[in-house]
Short mmCIF file of C-alpha atoms in Angstrom, two decimals:
data_model
loop_
_atom_site.label_atom_id
_atom_site.label_comp_id
_atom_site.label_asym_id
_atom_site.label_seq_id
_atom_site.Cartn_x
_atom_site.Cartn_y
_atom_site.Cartn_z
CA MET A 1 1.51 68.03 54.22
CA SER A 2 4.37 71.19 55.08
CA ASP A 3 7.90 70.92 53.63
CA HIS A 4 10.67 68.90 54.60
CA ILE A 5 13.67 71.53 55.87
CA THR A 6 15.85 69.93 53.69
CA LYS A 7 14.18 71.37 50.16
CA ALA A 8 15.60 68.96 47.69
CA TYR A 9 13.77 66.17 49.79
CA ASP A 10 10.61 67.57 48.50
CA GLU A 11 11.79 67.91 45.18
CA ASP A 12 13.06 64.27 45.10
CA LEU A 13 9.51 63.60 46.34
CA ALA A 14 8.00 65.94 43.90
CA VAL A 15 10.04 64.64 40.95
CA LEU A 16 9.32 61.11 41.86
CA LYS A 17 4.97 61.94 41.97
CA THR A 18 5.86 63.36 38.63
CA MET A 19 7.65 60.67 36.59
CA LEU A 20 4.18 58.56 37.73
CA ALA A 21 1.76 60.75 36.74
CA GLN A 22 3.61 61.19 33.59
CA MET A 23 3.64 57.31 33.28
CA GLY A 24 -0.19 56.82 34.29
CA GLY A 25 -0.49 58.84 31.58
CA LEU A 26 1.12 57.19 28.98
CA VAL A 27 -0.39 53.48 30.13
CA GLU A 28 -3.93 55.52 29.52
CA GLN A 29 -3.25 56.50 26.00
CA GLN A 30 -2.15 53.49 25.05
CA LEU A 31 -4.99 51.54 26.77
CA ASP A 32 -6.94 54.11 24.83
CA ASP A 33 -5.01 53.37 21.06
CA ALA A 34 -5.21 49.28 22.11
CA ILE A 35 -8.96 49.39 22.13
CA ASP A 36 -9.69 51.52 19.38
CA ALA A 37 -7.07 49.74 17.36
CA LEU A 38 -8.79 46.75 18.35
CA SER A 39 -11.91 47.57 17.80
CA ARG A 40 -11.31 49.51 14.20
CA ARG A 41 -8.90 46.77 13.48
CA ASP A 42 -6.45 50.01 12.71
CA THR A 43 -3.08 47.74 12.26
CA SER A 44 -0.97 50.82 12.68
CA LEU A 45 -2.04 52.51 15.37
CA ALA A 46 -1.99 48.82 16.87
CA ASP A 47 1.69 48.69 15.89
CA ARG A 48 2.45 51.77 16.94
CA VAL A 49 1.39 50.91 20.45
CA ILE A 50 3.13 47.64 20.23
CA GLN A 51 6.43 50.09 19.58
CA ASN A 52 5.03 52.48 22.30
CA ASP A 53 5.12 49.78 25.07
CA GLU A 54 8.98 50.63 25.40
CA LYS A 55 8.54 53.91 26.93
CA VAL A 56 6.45 52.92 29.42
CA ASP A 57 9.27 49.99 30.47
CA VAL A 58 12.05 52.58 30.70
CA LEU A 59 10.11 54.86 32.81
CA GLU A 60 9.46 52.39 35.39
CA HIS A 61 13.09 51.89 35.50
CA GLN A 62 14.01 55.28 35.64
CA ILE A 63 10.85 55.63 38.46
CA GLU A 64 12.96 52.92 40.36
CA GLU A 65 16.30 54.37 40.22
CA LYS A 66 15.30 57.25 41.69
CA ALA A 67 12.97 55.86 44.10
CA ILE A 68 16.03 54.01 45.40
CA LEU A 69 17.99 56.64 45.03
CA THR A 70 16.43 59.04 47.46
CA ILE A 71 16.09 56.34 49.98
CA ALA A 72 19.35 55.85 50.22
CA LYS A 73 19.65 59.43 50.48
CA ARG A 74 16.88 60.48 52.45
CA GLN A 75 16.52 57.04 54.32
CA PRO A 76 12.74 57.94 54.51
CA MET A 77 10.15 57.69 57.20
CA ALA A 78 6.82 57.37 58.01
CA ARG A 79 4.91 59.07 55.29
CA ASP A 80 7.59 59.75 53.09
CA LEU A 81 8.53 56.12 53.38
CA ARG A 82 5.24 54.78 52.58
CA GLU A 83 4.88 57.46 49.44
CA ILE A 84 8.60 56.24 48.07
CA MET A 85 7.72 52.08 48.64
CA VAL A 86 3.88 52.33 46.86
CA ALA A 87 5.18 54.65 43.84
CA ILE A 88 7.58 51.63 43.31
CA ARG A 89 4.96 49.05 43.59
CA VAL A 90 2.12 51.60 41.36
CA SER A 91 5.19 51.99 38.88
CA SER A 92 5.03 48.24 38.31
CA ASP A 93 1.71 47.65 38.07
CA LEU A 94 0.97 50.56 35.40
CA GLU A 95 3.77 48.31 33.64
CA ARG A 96 1.86 45.68 33.67
CA ILE A 97 -1.33 47.62 32.07
CA GLY A 98 1.20 48.39 29.71
CA ASP A 99 2.07 44.66 28.43
CA LEU A 100 -1.80 44.34 28.60
CA ALA A 101 -2.42 47.06 26.06
CA LYS A 102 0.42 45.71 24.38
CA ASN A 103 -0.73 41.90 24.01
CA THR A 104 -4.48 43.20 23.08
CA ALA A 105 -3.30 45.97 20.44
CA LYS A 106 -0.92 42.36 19.01
CA ARG A 107 -4.48 40.68 18.61
CA THR A 108 -5.84 43.09 16.03
CA HIS A 109 -3.71 41.67 13.36
CA ALA A 110 -5.67 38.30 13.89
CA MET A 111 -8.94 39.86 13.56
CA SER A 112 -10.81 39.95 10.18
CA ASP A 113 -14.16 41.88 8.81
CA GLN A 114 -16.00 38.93 9.22
CA LEU A 115 -16.16 39.63 13.00
CA PRO A 116 -19.49 39.89 14.43
CA ARG A 117 -20.29 43.37 15.57
CA LYS A 118 -22.37 42.46 18.57
CA LEU A 119 -19.10 40.05 20.22
CA MET A 120 -16.72 42.72 19.40
CA ALA A 121 -19.05 45.31 21.33
CA GLY A 122 -18.95 43.39 24.58
CA VAL A 123 -14.80 43.36 23.95
CA THR A 124 -14.77 47.50 23.89
CA ARG A 125 -16.88 47.75 26.51
CA MET A 126 -14.82 45.97 29.01
CA GLY A 127 -12.37 48.04 27.45
CA ARG A 128 -13.90 51.38 28.02
CA LEU A 129 -14.37 50.00 31.60
CA ALA A 130 -11.06 48.86 32.23
CA GLN A 131 -10.30 52.62 31.55
CA GLU A 132 -12.88 54.55 32.92
CA GLU A 133 -10.82 52.12 36.44
CA LEU A 134 -7.52 53.40 35.26
CA LYS A 135 -8.06 56.94 35.10
CA ASN A 136 -10.10 56.89 38.17
CA ILE A 137 -7.61 55.24 40.40
CA LEU A 138 -5.08 57.44 38.55
CA ASP A 139 -6.87 60.44 40.13
CA ALA A 140 -6.89 59.11 43.20
CA TYR A 141 -3.28 58.51 43.62
CA GLY A 142 -2.68 61.98 42.29
CA HIS A 143 -4.41 63.43 44.88
CA SER A 144 -3.62 60.66 47.46
CA ASP A 145 -7.49 59.70 47.81
CA ALA A 146 -8.46 56.84 49.48
CA THR A 147 -11.76 56.87 49.63
CA LYS A 148 -11.87 57.74 45.54
CA ALA A 149 -9.30 54.24 45.15
CA LEU A 150 -11.51 52.47 47.56
CA GLU A 151 -14.51 53.20 45.48
CA VAL A 152 -12.27 52.31 42.20
CA TRP A 153 -11.55 48.93 44.52
CA ARG A 154 -15.33 47.59 44.71
CA SER A 155 -16.14 49.24 41.05
CA ASP A 156 -14.18 46.46 39.63
CA GLU A 157 -16.64 44.21 40.30
CA ASP A 158 -18.69 46.06 37.73
CA LEU A 159 -15.72 45.00 34.94
CA ASP A 160 -15.30 41.26 36.36
CA ALA A 161 -19.31 40.73 35.53
CA LEU A 162 -19.20 42.08 32.39
CA TYR A 163 -16.17 39.31 32.10
CA ASN A 164 -18.24 36.17 32.50
CA SER A 165 -21.31 36.96 30.67
CA ILE A 166 -18.99 37.56 27.55
CA PHE A 167 -16.74 34.30 28.32
CA ARG A 168 -20.15 32.81 28.34
CA GLU A 169 -21.57 34.00 25.42
CA LEU A 170 -17.46 33.88 23.54
CA LEU A 171 -18.28 30.29 24.17
CA THR A 172 -21.21 29.36 23.30
CA TYR A 173 -20.08 31.56 19.66
CA MET A 174 -17.72 28.94 19.88
CA MET A 175 -19.62 25.89 20.55
CA GLU A 176 -22.25 27.10 17.37
CA ASP A 177 -19.58 27.62 14.63
CA PRO A 178 -16.06 26.01 15.03
CA ARG A 179 -14.91 28.21 12.33
CA ASN A 180 -15.53 30.93 15.13
CA ILE A 181 -12.81 29.67 17.44
CA SER A 182 -10.13 31.24 16.63
CA LEU A 183 -11.61 34.69 16.82
CA CYS A 184 -13.10 34.19 19.85
CA THR A 185 -9.80 33.17 21.42
CA HIS A 186 -8.41 35.93 20.83
CA LEU A 187 -11.26 38.28 21.84
CA LEU A 188 -11.05 35.91 25.05
CA PHE A 189 -7.56 37.00 25.90
CA GLY A 190 -8.70 40.31 25.04
CA ALA A 191 -11.37 41.10 27.46
CA LYS A 192 -9.14 38.65 29.93
CA ASN A 193 -6.65 41.20 29.68
CA MET A 194 -9.38 44.18 30.54
CA GLU A 195 -10.21 42.18 33.47
CA ARG A 196 -6.56 41.49 34.68
CA ILE A 197 -6.19 45.76 34.06
CA GLY A 198 -8.77 45.89 36.65
CA ASP A 199 -6.90 43.96 38.82
CA HIS A 200 -4.30 45.95 38.43
CA ALA A 201 -6.26 48.88 38.69
CA THR A 202 -7.54 47.37 42.18
CA ASN A 203 -3.82 46.59 43.33
CA ILE A 204 -3.37 50.46 43.31
CA ALA A 205 -6.27 51.14 45.15
CA GLU A 206 -4.65 49.54 47.60
CA ASN A 207 -1.43 50.37 47.42
CA ILE A 208 -3.27 54.49 48.20
CA HIS A 209 -5.22 52.94 51.54
CA TYR A 210 -2.00 52.19 52.52
CA LEU A 211 -0.39 55.47 51.83
CA VAL A 212 -2.43 57.26 53.27
CA HIS A 213 -3.63 55.17 56.49
CA GLY A 214 -0.61 53.58 56.74
CA LYS A 215 -2.32 49.93 57.17
CA PRO A 216 -3.43 47.74 54.18
CA LEU A 217 -6.47 47.35 53.10
CA ALA A 218 -7.97 43.99 54.86
CA GLU A 219 -11.05 42.95 53.64
CA GLY A 220 -11.26 40.39 51.18
CA ARG A 221 -12.92 41.50 47.97
CA ALA A 222 -15.14 39.15 46.80
CA LYS A 223 -13.50 37.64 43.66
CA LYS A 224 -16.48 38.14 40.52
CA ASP A 225 -14.08 36.68 38.06
CA ILE A 226 -15.94 32.99 38.02
CA THR A 227 -14.70 31.95 34.22
CA SER A 228 -12.26 29.44 35.79
CA THR A 229 -15.17 27.08 36.46
CA MET A 230 -17.70 28.41 34.01
CA SER A 231 -18.20 25.70 31.45
CA VAL A 232 -21.16 25.93 28.43
CA GLU A 233 -22.79 22.71 27.29
CA PRO A 234 -23.24 22.18 23.68
CA GLY A 235 -27.46 23.14 22.70
CA GLN A 236 -27.25 25.51 25.71
CA HIS A 237 -27.40 28.97 24.55
CA SER A 238 -26.40 32.54 25.54
CA GLU A 239 -28.23 34.15 27.54
CA ASP A 240 -28.44 37.14 26.27
CA MET B 1 -22.76 44.57 45.93
CA ASN B 2 -22.80 40.82 48.36
CA ALA B 3 -21.73 41.11 51.86
CA PRO B 4 -22.23 44.46 53.63
CA PHE B 5 -18.78 46.50 53.11
CA GLN B 6 -16.87 45.61 57.18
CA SER B 7 -13.85 47.02 58.59
CA ILE B 8 -11.43 47.61 55.87
CA VAL B 9 -8.40 47.89 58.12
CA THR B 10 -6.83 45.85 60.03
CA PRO B 11 -6.46 45.99 63.78
CA ALA B 12 -3.92 47.25 65.84
CA SER B 13 -0.46 44.68 65.78
CA PRO B 14 -0.05 43.06 69.51
CA ARG B 15 1.44 46.53 71.43
CA ILE B 16 4.48 45.00 72.39
CA MET B 17 4.01 46.69 75.91
CA ALA B 18 1.45 43.50 77.02
CA GLU B 19 4.24 40.93 75.71
CA ARG B 20 6.65 42.10 78.95
CA PRO B 21 6.35 42.82 82.48
CA MET B 22 6.69 46.52 83.21
CA LYS B 23 9.83 47.68 84.77
CA ILE B 24 9.51 51.89 85.36
CA ALA B 25 6.41 53.80 86.05
CA ALA B 26 6.07 57.47 85.73
CA LYS B 27 2.82 59.34 86.73
CA ASP B 28 1.75 62.92 86.07
CA VAL B 29 5.89 63.78 86.43
CA ASN B 30 6.38 67.13 86.17
CA ILE B 31 10.27 68.43 86.33
CA TYR B 32 11.53 72.09 87.19
CA TYR B 33 14.81 74.00 86.64
CA GLY B 34 13.70 76.65 88.55
CA ASP B 35 11.28 78.94 86.97
CA LYS B 36 11.55 76.41 83.20
CA HIS B 37 8.92 73.84 83.25
CA ALA B 38 10.79 70.93 81.60
CA ILE B 39 8.94 68.37 81.89
CA LYS B 40 4.45 68.85 81.77
CA ASN B 41 2.97 65.93 83.61
CA LEU B 42 4.37 62.90 81.64
CA SER B 43 3.16 59.44 82.38
CA ILE B 44 5.09 56.56 80.61
CA ASP B 45 5.03 52.62 81.58
CA ILE B 46 8.36 51.50 80.09
CA PRO B 47 8.37 47.66 79.95
CA ASP B 48 11.48 45.21 80.97
CA ARG B 49 13.90 43.43 78.92
CA ALA B 50 13.44 45.83 76.13
CA VAL B 51 15.19 48.70 74.39
CA SER B 52 13.05 52.12 74.70
CA ALA B 53 14.36 54.70 72.81
CA PHE B 54 13.46 59.09 73.06
CA ILE B 55 13.57 60.85 70.67
CA GLY B 56 12.72 64.42 69.88
CA PRO B 57 14.25 67.68 68.97
CA SER B 58 16.73 69.20 71.66
CA GLY B 59 15.44 71.11 74.69
CA CYS B 60 12.80 68.51 74.51
CA GLY B 61 12.85 67.18 77.85
CA LYS B 62 14.39 63.76 76.96
CA SER B 63 17.11 63.47 78.68
CA THR B 64 16.10 65.56 81.57
CA PHE B 65 13.37 62.98 81.92
CA LEU B 66 16.28 60.07 81.55
CA ARG B 67 18.02 61.80 83.65
CA ALA B 68 14.94 61.62 86.74
CA ILE B 69 14.94 57.82 86.54
CA ASN B 70 18.28 57.88 88.38
CA ARG B 71 18.08 61.11 89.89
CA MET B 72 20.73 62.19 88.66
CA ASN B 73 18.92 65.71 88.78
CA ASP B 74 19.22 65.54 92.78
CA THR B 75 22.87 67.56 91.95
CA ILE B 76 21.19 69.73 90.02
CA PRO B 77 19.93 72.58 92.91
CA THR B 78 17.16 74.24 91.13
CA CYS B 79 16.08 71.17 89.61
CA ARG B 80 12.44 69.52 91.34
CA VAL B 81 10.26 66.98 90.63
CA THR B 82 6.69 66.47 91.19
CA GLY B 83 4.74 63.32 90.51
CA ASN B 84 5.09 59.29 90.82
CA ILE B 85 8.24 57.51 89.40
CA THR B 86 8.39 53.45 90.48
CA ILE B 87 10.88 50.57 89.12
CA ASP B 88 9.47 47.47 90.51
CA GLY B 89 6.66 49.50 91.90
CA ARG B 90 9.31 51.20 94.17
CA ASP B 91 8.64 54.65 94.62
CA ILE B 92 12.53 55.59 93.72
CA TYR B 93 11.82 59.35 94.88
CA ASP B 94 10.89 58.06 98.26
CA ARG B 95 12.86 59.29 102.01
CA ASP B 96 13.73 55.80 102.22
CA ILE B 97 15.50 55.37 98.73
CA ASP B 98 19.27 55.02 98.80
CA VAL B 99 20.21 57.28 95.50
CA VAL B 100 23.56 55.59 95.79
CA GLN B 101 21.87 51.91 95.62
CA LEU B 102 19.43 53.24 93.23
CA ARG B 103 21.90 53.99 90.76
CA ALA B 104 23.72 50.73 91.04
CA LYS B 105 20.59 49.46 90.33
CA VAL B 106 19.78 52.23 87.68
CA GLY B 107 23.35 52.33 85.72
CA MET B 108 23.61 55.43 83.42
CA VAL B 109 25.65 55.15 79.89
CA PHE B 110 26.76 59.17 78.87
CA GLN B 111 27.48 60.64 75.39
CA LYS B 112 31.06 61.25 75.74
CA PRO B 113 32.80 58.29 77.58
CA ASN B 114 34.28 59.54 80.99
CA PRO B 115 36.55 56.30 81.82
CA PHE B 116 37.82 56.69 85.21
CA PRO B 117 41.31 58.14 84.91
CA LYS B 118 42.60 54.60 86.18
CA SER B 119 43.42 50.92 84.62
CA ILE B 120 40.63 48.81 82.26
CA PHE B 121 40.87 46.69 85.26
CA GLU B 122 40.13 49.23 88.24
CA ASN B 123 37.37 50.91 85.81
CA VAL B 124 35.25 47.74 85.90
CA ALA B 125 36.48 46.76 89.41
CA TYR B 126 35.64 50.13 91.13
CA GLY B 127 31.84 50.07 91.71
CA PRO B 128 31.54 46.17 93.03
CA ARG B 129 34.20 46.83 95.44
CA ILE B 130 32.79 49.72 96.74
CA HIS B 131 29.20 48.16 97.29
CA GLY B 132 31.17 44.98 98.55
CA MET B 133 30.16 42.56 95.73
CA SER B 134 33.19 40.23 96.39
CA GLN B 135 34.56 38.35 99.37
CA ASN B 136 37.69 38.29 97.72
CA LYS B 137 40.12 39.02 94.63
CA THR B 138 39.18 36.02 92.43
CA ASP B 139 35.46 37.15 92.91
CA LEU B 140 36.38 40.10 91.92
CA GLU B 141 38.73 39.41 89.00
CA GLU B 142 35.45 36.70 87.75
CA ILE B 143 33.52 39.89 87.85
CA VAL B 144 35.25 42.03 85.80
CA VAL B 145 36.01 39.21 83.16
CA SER B 146 32.62 38.49 82.63
CA SER B 147 31.57 41.98 82.70
CA LEU B 148 33.73 42.98 79.96
CA LYS B 149 32.33 39.96 78.28
CA LYS B 150 28.87 40.93 78.47
CA ALA B 151 29.99 44.76 76.90
CA GLY B 152 32.20 42.47 74.08
CA LEU B 153 35.50 44.13 75.07
CA PHE B 154 37.65 41.50 76.81
CA GLU B 155 38.95 39.58 73.53
CA GLU B 156 40.35 43.40 72.82
CA VAL B 157 41.76 44.04 75.94
CA LYS B 158 42.24 41.09 77.93
CA ASP B 159 45.98 41.73 76.61
CA ARG B 160 46.69 44.67 78.75
CA LEU B 161 43.87 45.05 81.75
CA ASN B 162 46.46 47.21 83.71
CA ALA B 163 46.81 49.59 80.93
CA PRO B 164 44.50 53.37 81.43
CA GLY B 165 40.62 52.75 80.14
CA THR B 166 41.43 56.69 78.72
CA GLY B 167 44.47 55.06 76.07
CA LEU B 168 41.34 53.14 74.40
CA SER B 169 39.43 54.41 71.03
CA GLY B 170 36.64 56.01 72.12
CA GLY B 171 34.10 53.27 70.70
CA GLN B 172 36.32 50.67 73.24
CA GLN B 173 35.78 53.47 76.12
CA GLN B 174 31.96 53.56 75.76
CA ARG B 175 31.94 49.98 76.02
CA LEU B 176 34.27 50.22 78.74
CA CYS B 177 32.13 52.72 80.56
CA ILE B 178 28.80 49.93 79.72
CA ALA B 179 31.16 46.87 80.92
CA ARG B 180 31.38 49.79 84.27
CA ALA B 181 27.76 49.82 84.21
CA ILE B 182 26.88 46.43 84.39
CA ALA B 183 29.61 45.53 86.78
CA VAL B 184 26.77 46.24 89.79
CA ASN B 185 24.39 43.84 88.42
CA PRO B 186 21.82 46.49 87.86
CA GLN B 187 18.49 46.43 86.29
CA VAL B 188 18.01 49.09 84.04
CA ILE B 189 19.94 50.87 81.96
CA LEU B 190 20.63 54.43 80.81
CA MET B 191 22.24 55.67 77.73
CA ASP B 192 21.88 59.31 76.81
CA GLU B 193 23.21 59.55 73.01
CA PRO B 194 25.33 56.11 73.70
CA CYS B 195 27.04 56.48 70.17
CA SER B 196 27.37 60.24 69.22
CA ALA B 197 30.68 60.54 69.39
CA LEU B 198 31.00 57.37 67.86
CA ASP B 199 32.04 56.50 64.70
CA PRO B 200 29.72 54.06 62.64
CA ILE B 201 31.85 51.48 63.07
CA ALA B 202 31.90 51.90 66.75
CA THR B 203 28.21 52.89 66.67
CA ALA B 204 27.23 49.39 65.03
CA LYS B 205 29.18 47.41 67.68
CA ILE B 206 27.15 49.69 70.67
CA GLU B 207 24.63 48.86 69.19
CA GLU B 208 25.09 45.21 68.45
CA LEU B 209 25.74 45.03 72.33
CA ILE B 210 22.71 46.87 73.15
CA ASP B 211 20.73 44.33 70.65
CA GLU B 212 22.29 41.69 73.21
CA LEU B 213 21.70 43.36 76.79
CA ARG B 214 18.39 43.65 76.34
CA GLN B 215 17.74 40.08 76.96
CA ASN B 216 18.76 40.64 80.49
CA TYR B 217 17.81 44.61 80.99
CA CYS B 218 15.45 47.07 80.77
CA ILE B 219 17.29 49.34 78.98
CA VAL B 220 16.23 52.94 77.69
CA ILE B 221 18.35 55.29 75.25
CA VAL B 222 18.33 58.81 73.78
CA THR B 223 19.16 59.14 70.96
CA HIS B 224 19.02 61.99 67.89
CA SER B 225 19.55 58.91 65.12
CA MET B 226 16.15 58.72 64.15
CA GLN B 227 17.96 55.02 62.01
CA GLN B 228 19.32 54.19 65.23
CA ALA B 229 16.16 54.59 67.85
CA ALA B 230 14.15 52.32 64.80
CA ARG B 231 17.00 49.75 64.54
CA VAL B 232 17.94 49.36 68.51
CA SER B 233 14.60 49.85 70.25
CA GLN B 234 11.70 48.12 70.21
CA LEU B 235 9.16 50.96 72.04
CA THR B 236 9.72 54.23 70.94
CA ALA B 237 8.86 57.71 72.70
CA PHE B 238 8.72 60.80 71.16
CA PHE B 239 8.83 64.19 73.07
CA HIS B 240 8.26 67.41 71.86
CA LEU B 241 8.45 70.76 73.98
CA GLY B 242 8.60 69.13 77.49
CA THR B 243 5.42 66.86 76.83
CA LEU B 244 4.93 62.63 75.33
CA VAL B 245 3.54 63.12 72.35
CA GLU B 246 3.74 59.30 71.25
CA PHE B 247 4.56 56.25 72.97
CA GLY B 248 4.16 52.98 71.10
CA ASP B 249 6.25 49.66 68.74
CA THR B 250 9.13 51.10 66.85
CA ASP B 251 7.48 49.34 63.85
CA GLU B 252 4.33 51.64 63.80
CA VAL B 253 6.50 55.09 64.69
CA PHE B 254 8.60 54.64 61.73
CA THR B 255 6.20 53.53 59.34
CA ALA B 256 2.77 54.44 60.26
CA PRO B 257 2.54 57.04 63.65
CA GLN B 258 -0.62 57.91 64.99
CA GLU B 259 0.56 62.03 65.87
CA LYS B 260 1.09 64.15 63.39
CA ARG B 261 3.56 66.25 64.84
CA THR B 262 5.72 62.33 65.59
CA GLN B 263 5.29 62.50 61.88
CA ASP B 264 6.22 65.85 61.12
CA TYR B 265 9.44 65.17 63.19
CA ILE B 266 10.42 61.87 61.91
CA THR B 267 10.15 62.86 58.40
CA GLY B 268 12.32 65.95 58.81
CA ARG B 269 9.25 68.04 58.26
CA PHE B 270 9.55 70.35 61.61
CA GLY B 271 9.25 73.81 60.95
#
């Protein structure tokens, strides 16, 4: 897009975009570390994630302030206005993703070495998938690419599907031996965190669509997380 | 994947145009000042009981077209208008049209308040008197009072109706001019940058007034303030180099305009 007559206005918008890129990078790192910490049961790395979450929060406030100041000073219209509104919304989704990464890292302390490798692998796999979704959506946002955003938006159902199967699996383990319950519950929350991260990524995708097209993404995505109604009866075994 | 992917965007919001009867219709209008082609093949339908704002850079033709709606351009010898402009279906450039009657029906408010050098009362009474709209003095007084009330000025001037209109503040003078326009019972009110000489408070009062007046009149306003267009109008037309680039719901024009040129102008990118 061509430049504003007032150069300082371009600068305001560029600064905002840079802050978001920075926040996106930080949140990506946090998620990566949280998954690493959990899968390797590395409590010191987990603690670092917990500490660093404050940086994410600070960035969110700074972005909000910058956005409000730009609105007050420039009275943005059309695409500029959407750019700023979307920046505020994306930063709030990123902040939530940061919280979920932190919460996942916290659970590292509750993990023990007796954890079945297979169970951990499932949650880690979800983590990697969520990470990829986050990376792709941040790329799409960086390039204001609505097509790519739509791809990410659609791909979230893979994460939902994986969550459903892990949910079932964890329930089965708990059923088999009550001593698994504590660990499995933590893993379940970890998996739920990853599923939520995917949902925040789809929020960002919808905002990118709005940013580019000026209209909301109206198509309802079929909610593929069916765990709210899922139950496993005693004696019933996991499918995989 | 489950269901095949269908529409990803909501259908366009119902146009304000469709909800209101049409008042002014221009078709293939061209306006020339001598050799200069100021308006090029312009067609537009302006609805009644709504505010339509004309925006665009200086020299884009928005004021020229506004003036064509009550034939103010007739006073410029080199000005030539072709095409068709109708109000309620009646061609205003028809030979039978009495221009004085037309201008009573299509009132105008200018950039700089221009009250007559007469009393406040006389400023408003002048039009109804020359158009023979009142039988007696009481009638006339009633018209003046009700016009001043509609223009939101009565309370401020009721004790000094015989004081000169030129002694009022800028914002009050502008409201006096609006009262003067309303007094002859117009159907359309044209406003050519009515607030550009006013401070923000006086501007807010005029905008509030415009918002009230649109219940009863077809209002067309030319403004250089994008924020003002966004605040007061239901429809916005963007003019550029003598052409109408885009005309649509104000809500859409200022958030998601259809045309790139509109986008560039309203976001301050015009090169």
